[in-house]
mmCIF file of C-alpha atoms in Angstrom:
data_model
loop_
_atom_site.group_PDB
_atom_site.id
_atom_site.type_symbol
_atom_site.label_atom_id
_atom_site.label_comp_id
_atom_site.label_asym_id
_atom_site.label_seq_id
_atom_site.Cartn_x
_atom_site.Cartn_y
_atom_site.Cartn_z
ATOM 1 C CA MET A 9 -0.054 3.773 -4.738
ATOM 2 C CA LYS A 10 1.212 0.654 -2.991
ATOM 3 C CA THR A 11 -0.106 -1.879 -5.511
ATOM 4 C CA ALA A 12 2.035 -3.551 -8.168
ATOM 5 C CA LEU A 13 1.329 -6.051 -10.922
ATOM 6 C CA LEU A 14 4.298 -8.387 -11.335
ATOM 7 C CA PHE A 15 4.376 -10.471 -14.511
ATOM 8 C CA ASP A 16 6.315 -13.582 -15.346
ATOM 9 C CA LEU A 17 7.312 -13.514 -19.030
ATOM 10 C CA ASP A 18 7.440 -16.870 -20.845
ATOM 11 C CA GLY A 19 4.164 -18.744 -20.680
ATOM 12 C CA THR A 20 2.465 -15.794 -19.005
ATOM 13 C CA LEU A 21 2.700 -12.620 -21.073
ATOM 14 C CA VAL A 22 3.353 -14.736 -24.154
ATOM 15 C CA ASP A 23 3.136 -18.437 -25.002
ATOM 16 C CA THR A 24 6.696 -19.354 -25.942
ATOM 17 C CA ASP A 25 6.886 -22.760 -24.277
ATOM 18 C CA ALA A 26 6.772 -24.692 -27.559
ATOM 19 C CA LEU A 27 9.815 -22.769 -28.802
ATOM 20 C CA HIS A 28 11.695 -23.312 -25.550
ATOM 21 C CA LEU A 29 10.900 -27.033 -25.653
ATOM 22 C CA THR A 30 12.166 -27.355 -29.230
ATOM 23 C CA ALA A 31 15.359 -25.454 -28.428
ATOM 24 C CA PHE A 32 16.033 -27.556 -25.330
ATOM 25 C CA GLN A 33 15.368 -30.810 -27.189
ATOM 26 C CA SER A 34 17.778 -29.854 -29.952
ATOM 27 C CA VAL A 35 20.636 -28.781 -27.703
ATOM 28 C CA LEU A 36 20.238 -31.583 -25.161
ATOM 29 C CA ALA A 37 20.078 -34.171 -27.952
ATOM 30 C CA SER A 38 23.514 -33.010 -29.113
ATOM 31 C CA HIS A 39 24.763 -34.078 -25.670
ATOM 32 C CA GLY A 40 22.996 -37.427 -25.745
ATOM 33 C CA VAL A 41 19.988 -36.414 -23.660
ATOM 34 C CA ALA A 42 16.416 -36.984 -24.855
ATOM 35 C CA LEU A 43 13.866 -34.563 -23.397
ATOM 36 C CA THR A 44 10.134 -35.214 -23.298
ATOM 37 C CA LYS A 45 7.420 -32.588 -22.944
ATOM 38 C CA ALA A 46 6.486 -34.053 -19.570
ATOM 39 C CA GLN A 47 10.060 -33.597 -18.346
ATOM 40 C CA TYR A 48 10.052 -30.043 -19.666
ATOM 41 C CA VAL A 49 6.880 -29.218 -17.753
ATOM 42 C CA GLU A 50 8.034 -30.900 -14.550
ATOM 43 C CA LYS A 51 11.697 -29.937 -14.370
ATOM 44 C CA ILE A 52 12.379 -26.997 -16.711
ATOM 45 C CA MET A 53 9.379 -24.664 -16.751
ATOM 46 C CA GLY A 54 10.142 -21.745 -14.458
ATOM 47 C CA SER A 55 13.473 -23.165 -13.302
ATOM 48 C CA SER A 56 16.814 -21.386 -13.493
ATOM 49 C CA ASN A 57 19.298 -22.262 -16.218
ATOM 50 C CA ALA A 58 21.901 -23.255 -13.645
ATOM 51 C CA LEU A 59 19.564 -25.843 -12.107
ATOM 52 C CA ILE A 60 18.514 -27.078 -15.558
ATOM 53 C CA GLY A 61 22.145 -27.635 -16.508
ATOM 54 C CA GLU A 62 22.817 -29.553 -13.315
ATOM 55 C CA ALA A 63 19.699 -31.693 -13.730
ATOM 56 C CA PHE A 64 20.073 -32.657 -17.387
ATOM 57 C CA LEU A 65 23.802 -32.401 -18.064
ATOM 58 C CA PRO A 66 25.493 -33.762 -14.921
ATOM 59 C CA HIS A 67 28.081 -35.497 -17.092
ATOM 60 C CA LEU A 68 29.410 -32.122 -18.261
ATOM 61 C CA SER A 69 31.599 -29.690 -16.373
ATOM 62 C CA PRO A 70 29.898 -26.582 -14.982
ATOM 63 C CA ALA A 71 31.497 -24.517 -17.749
ATOM 64 C CA ASP A 72 30.219 -26.894 -20.443
ATOM 65 C CA GLN A 73 26.773 -26.952 -18.846
ATOM 66 C CA GLU A 74 26.676 -23.176 -19.035
ATOM 67 C CA ALA A 75 27.849 -23.213 -22.654
ATOM 68 C CA ALA A 76 25.153 -25.733 -23.592
ATOM 69 C CA ILE A 77 22.402 -23.707 -21.940
ATOM 70 C CA ASP A 78 23.712 -20.540 -23.592
ATOM 71 C CA ALA A 79 23.483 -22.359 -26.934
ATOM 72 C CA LYS A 80 19.887 -23.252 -26.132
ATOM 73 C CA GLU A 81 19.029 -19.613 -25.411
ATOM 74 C CA ALA A 82 20.654 -18.514 -28.667
ATOM 75 C CA ALA A 83 18.656 -21.181 -30.516
ATOM 76 C CA PHE A 84 15.456 -19.959 -28.866
ATOM 77 C CA ARG A 85 16.126 -16.355 -29.894
ATOM 78 C CA SER A 86 16.863 -17.452 -33.454
ATOM 79 C CA MET A 87 13.437 -19.119 -33.661
ATOM 80 C CA LEU A 88 11.486 -16.056 -32.610
ATOM 81 C CA GLY A 89 9.294 -14.653 -35.303
ATOM 82 C CA GLU A 90 6.301 -12.412 -34.885
ATOM 83 C CA LEU A 91 4.930 -12.744 -31.366
ATOM 84 C CA GLN A 92 1.576 -11.748 -29.951
ATOM 85 C CA PRO A 93 1.024 -11.076 -26.249
ATOM 86 C CA ALA A 94 -1.567 -13.143 -24.431
ATOM 87 C CA ALA A 95 -5.112 -11.916 -24.961
ATOM 88 C CA GLY A 96 -6.045 -9.023 -22.711
ATOM 89 C CA VAL A 97 -2.518 -7.875 -21.832
ATOM 90 C CA ALA A 98 -2.925 -4.440 -23.415
ATOM 91 C CA ALA A 99 -6.236 -3.807 -21.649
ATOM 92 C CA LEU A 100 -4.787 -4.829 -18.298
ATOM 93 C CA LEU A 101 -1.795 -2.523 -18.759
ATOM 94 C CA ASP A 102 -4.195 0.277 -19.740
ATOM 95 C CA PHE A 103 -6.096 -0.356 -16.505
ATOM 96 C CA ALA A 104 -2.880 -0.325 -14.484
ATOM 97 C CA GLU A 105 -1.798 2.953 -16.071
ATOM 98 C CA ALA A 106 -5.184 4.582 -15.441
ATOM 99 C CA GLU A 107 -5.099 3.498 -11.785
ATOM 100 C CA GLY A 108 -1.470 4.466 -11.270
ATOM 101 C CA LEU A 109 -0.358 0.902 -10.542
ATOM 102 C CA SER A 110 3.285 -0.081 -10.893
ATOM 103 C CA CYS A 111 4.118 -2.930 -13.258
ATOM 104 C CA ALA A 112 7.239 -5.043 -13.688
ATOM 105 C CA VAL A 113 8.399 -8.208 -15.392
ATOM 106 C CA VAL A 114 9.867 -10.813 -13.039
ATOM 107 C CA THR A 115 11.530 -13.591 -15.005
ATOM 108 C CA ASN A 116 14.172 -16.302 -14.827
ATOM 109 C CA ALA A 117 14.949 -15.695 -18.497
ATOM 110 C CA PRO A 118 18.348 -14.148 -19.242
ATOM 111 C CA ARG A 119 18.209 -10.444 -20.001
ATOM 112 C CA ALA A 120 18.977 -11.017 -23.691
ATOM 113 C CA ASN A 121 15.834 -13.155 -23.990
ATOM 114 C CA ALA A 122 13.666 -10.739 -22.017
ATOM 115 C CA THR A 123 14.822 -7.838 -24.169
ATOM 116 C CA VAL A 124 14.154 -9.606 -27.469
ATOM 117 C CA VAL A 125 10.781 -11.033 -26.413
ATOM 118 C CA LEU A 126 9.457 -7.761 -24.998
ATOM 119 C CA GLU A 127 10.582 -5.924 -28.129
ATOM 120 C CA ALA A 128 8.837 -8.511 -30.318
ATOM 121 C CA LEU A 129 5.675 -8.069 -28.250
ATOM 122 C CA GLY A 130 5.858 -4.283 -28.461
ATOM 123 C CA LEU A 131 5.898 -4.076 -24.667
ATOM 124 C CA THR A 132 9.348 -2.660 -23.966
ATOM 125 C CA GLU A 133 8.115 0.857 -23.270
ATOM 126 C CA ARG A 134 5.085 -0.348 -21.329
ATOM 127 C CA LEU A 135 7.128 -2.679 -19.118
ATOM 128 C CA PRO A 136 10.501 -0.980 -18.693
ATOM 129 C CA MET A 137 11.141 -2.462 -15.238
ATOM 130 C CA GLN A 138 12.514 -5.988 -15.541
ATOM 131 C CA ILE A 139 13.680 -8.137 -12.639
ATOM 132 C CA ILE A 140 16.050 -10.744 -14.096
ATOM 133 C CA GLY A 141 16.390 -13.772 -11.829
ATOM 134 C CA PRO A 142 19.866 -14.877 -12.998
ATOM 135 C CA GLU A 143 21.201 -11.413 -12.099
ATOM 136 C CA LEU A 144 20.154 -11.862 -8.469
ATOM 137 C CA ALA A 145 21.717 -13.965 -5.742
ATOM 138 C CA ARG A 146 18.844 -16.450 -6.011
ATOM 139 C CA PRO A 147 16.391 -16.843 -8.934
ATOM 140 C CA LYS A 148 12.944 -18.424 -8.783
ATOM 141 C CA PRO A 149 11.731 -20.615 -7.076
ATOM 142 C CA ASP A 150 13.297 -18.489 -4.362
ATOM 143 C CA PRO A 151 11.038 -15.500 -3.553
ATOM 144 C CA LEU A 152 13.926 -13.039 -3.975
ATOM 145 C CA PRO A 153 12.968 -11.968 -7.544
ATOM 146 C CA TYR A 154 9.446 -11.069 -6.414
ATOM 147 C CA LEU A 155 10.687 -9.431 -3.232
ATOM 148 C CA THR A 156 13.035 -7.389 -5.421
ATOM 149 C CA GLY A 157 10.108 -6.441 -7.664
ATOM 150 C CA LEU A 158 8.150 -5.220 -4.656
ATOM 151 C CA GLU A 159 11.144 -3.257 -3.405
ATOM 152 C CA ARG A 160 11.788 -1.569 -6.750
ATOM 153 C CA THR A 161 8.138 -0.686 -7.303
ATOM 154 C CA GLY A 162 7.676 0.467 -3.723
ATOM 155 C CA ALA A 163 4.625 -1.766 -3.443
ATOM 156 C CA LEU A 164 3.262 -3.919 -0.633
ATOM 157 C CA ALA A 165 2.836 -7.663 -1.096
ATOM 158 C CA ALA A 166 -0.540 -7.601 0.653
ATOM 159 C CA HIS A 167 -1.916 -5.266 -2.024
ATOM 160 C CA SER A 168 -0.123 -6.632 -5.098
ATOM 161 C CA VAL A 169 -0.651 -9.452 -7.592
ATOM 162 C CA ALA A 170 1.724 -11.773 -9.444
ATOM 163 C CA PHE A 171 0.985 -13.578 -12.711
ATOM 164 C CA GLU A 172 2.608 -16.977 -13.247
ATOM 165 C CA ASP A 173 2.282 -20.172 -15.279
ATOM 166 C CA SER A 174 4.796 -22.508 -13.629
ATOM 167 C CA LEU A 175 5.043 -24.291 -10.296
ATOM 168 C CA SER A 176 8.464 -22.743 -9.731
ATOM 169 C CA GLY A 177 7.086 -19.267 -10.346
ATOM 170 C CA LEU A 178 4.080 -19.873 -8.112
ATOM 171 C CA ARG A 179 6.365 -21.004 -5.314
ATOM 172 C CA ALA A 180 8.444 -17.850 -5.665
ATOM 173 C CA ALA A 181 5.446 -15.517 -5.708
ATOM 174 C CA LEU A 182 3.737 -17.234 -2.790
ATOM 175 C CA GLY A 183 7.003 -17.094 -0.869
ATOM 176 C CA ALA A 184 6.870 -13.323 -1.297
ATOM 177 C CA ALA A 185 3.315 -13.331 0.153
ATOM 178 C CA LEU A 186 1.695 -12.308 -3.124
ATOM 179 C CA ALA A 187 -1.694 -13.280 -4.484
ATOM 180 C CA VAL A 188 -1.081 -15.202 -7.693
ATOM 181 C CA VAL A 189 -3.080 -15.425 -10.890
ATOM 182 C CA GLY A 190 -2.171 -18.704 -12.577
ATOM 183 C CA LEU A 191 -2.178 -18.839 -16.391
ATOM 184 C CA THR A 192 -3.292 -22.183 -17.821
ATOM 185 C CA THR A 193 -0.800 -21.967 -20.678
ATOM 186 C CA THR A 194 0.601 -25.411 -19.870
ATOM 187 C CA LEU A 195 -0.700 -26.494 -16.470
ATOM 188 C CA ASP A 196 -4.427 -26.916 -15.930
ATOM 189 C CA GLU A 197 -6.582 -25.031 -13.449
ATOM 190 C CA ALA A 198 -6.578 -27.833 -10.890
ATOM 191 C CA ALA A 199 -2.781 -28.044 -10.830
ATOM 192 C CA LEU A 200 -2.410 -24.278 -10.472
ATOM 193 C CA ARG A 201 -4.989 -24.088 -7.699
ATOM 194 C CA ARG A 202 -3.362 -26.993 -5.840
ATOM 195 C CA ALA A 203 -0.070 -25.106 -6.051
ATOM 196 C CA GLY A 204 -1.640 -22.066 -4.411
ATOM 197 C CA ALA A 205 -2.915 -19.842 -7.208
ATOM 198 C CA THR A 206 -5.708 -17.551 -6.031
ATOM 199 C CA ILE A 207 -7.428 -17.953 -9.385
ATOM 200 C CA ALA A 208 -6.501 -19.732 -12.624
ATOM 201 C CA VAL A 209 -7.338 -18.150 -15.975
ATOM 202 C CA ALA A 210 -6.829 -18.850 -19.665
ATOM 203 C CA ASP A 211 -5.744 -15.283 -20.428
ATOM 204 C CA PHE A 212 -5.935 -11.693 -19.208
ATOM 205 C CA THR A 213 -9.474 -11.078 -20.438
ATOM 206 C CA ASP A 214 -10.924 -12.905 -17.418
ATOM 207 C CA ARG A 215 -12.839 -10.320 -15.377
ATOM 208 C CA ARG A 216 -11.844 -12.061 -12.137
ATOM 209 C CA ILE A 217 -8.357 -10.596 -12.590
ATOM 210 C CA PHE A 218 -9.679 -7.060 -12.313
ATOM 211 C CA GLU A 219 -11.860 -8.019 -9.363
ATOM 212 C CA LEU A 220 -8.831 -9.477 -7.571
ATOM 213 C CA ILE A 221 -6.695 -6.421 -8.252
ATOM 214 C CA ARG A 222 -9.392 -4.011 -7.073
ATOM 215 C CA ALA A 223 -9.854 -6.067 -3.922
ATOM 216 C CA ARG A 224 -6.159 -5.706 -3.101
ATOM 217 C CA MET A 225 -5.608 -2.097 -4.158
ATOM 218 C CA ILE A 226 -4.906 0.551 -1.592
ATOM 219 C CA TYR A 227 -4.969 4.259 -2.413
ATOM 220 C CA THR A 228 -2.604 6.825 -1.013
ATOM 221 C CA ASN A 229 -5.465 8.455 0.856
ATOM 222 C CA GLY A 230 -6.141 5.178 2.639
ATOM 223 C CA ALA A 231 -9.417 4.382 0.895
ATOM 224 C CA GLN A 232 -9.979 0.755 0.008
#
């Protein structure tokens, strides 16, 4: 099978943006920086921690920027309680398993976050392959994380689908020549479609997702 489903994590498999916003506001405030939700959506969602540090804490040294962002991630993990995956995730993973499709998480979150969140969602065993942007030479919005996901799954971009909620993530997935399902967790359908999403959905129960996947699937015997 040359089809893969590649999932962003925060805001896609699970709605954690409110927790991230709170954690960022708390840590940035301690450095004299006030963060609005609009700024979070525009400049933080889907971005790498290194770029976030440079954008919001230019008055700090690179080492202090990193320490501040690390403190934010620790604060985020401390706030995690019981999490529920987005509606329809289990059914989509069941479909992927039945069809023999490869699945992976492709995220800019640090590995510690990805590990804790997937464990809280009960998805660790179902999504054991995790592409961690900060561990690569270039995180999202560069396409490298999605290209790495395709390489590790052995899938073809022309027959695979990415799932994203941020403009940065969409840019990365489109740069890897993937069809993208946009999740309207924070951005609305119009914004996601303008950014290049093939379809925009509220959650994974939307039947158009399955139609899109089937349209792109290719079987090992060559049948469409």
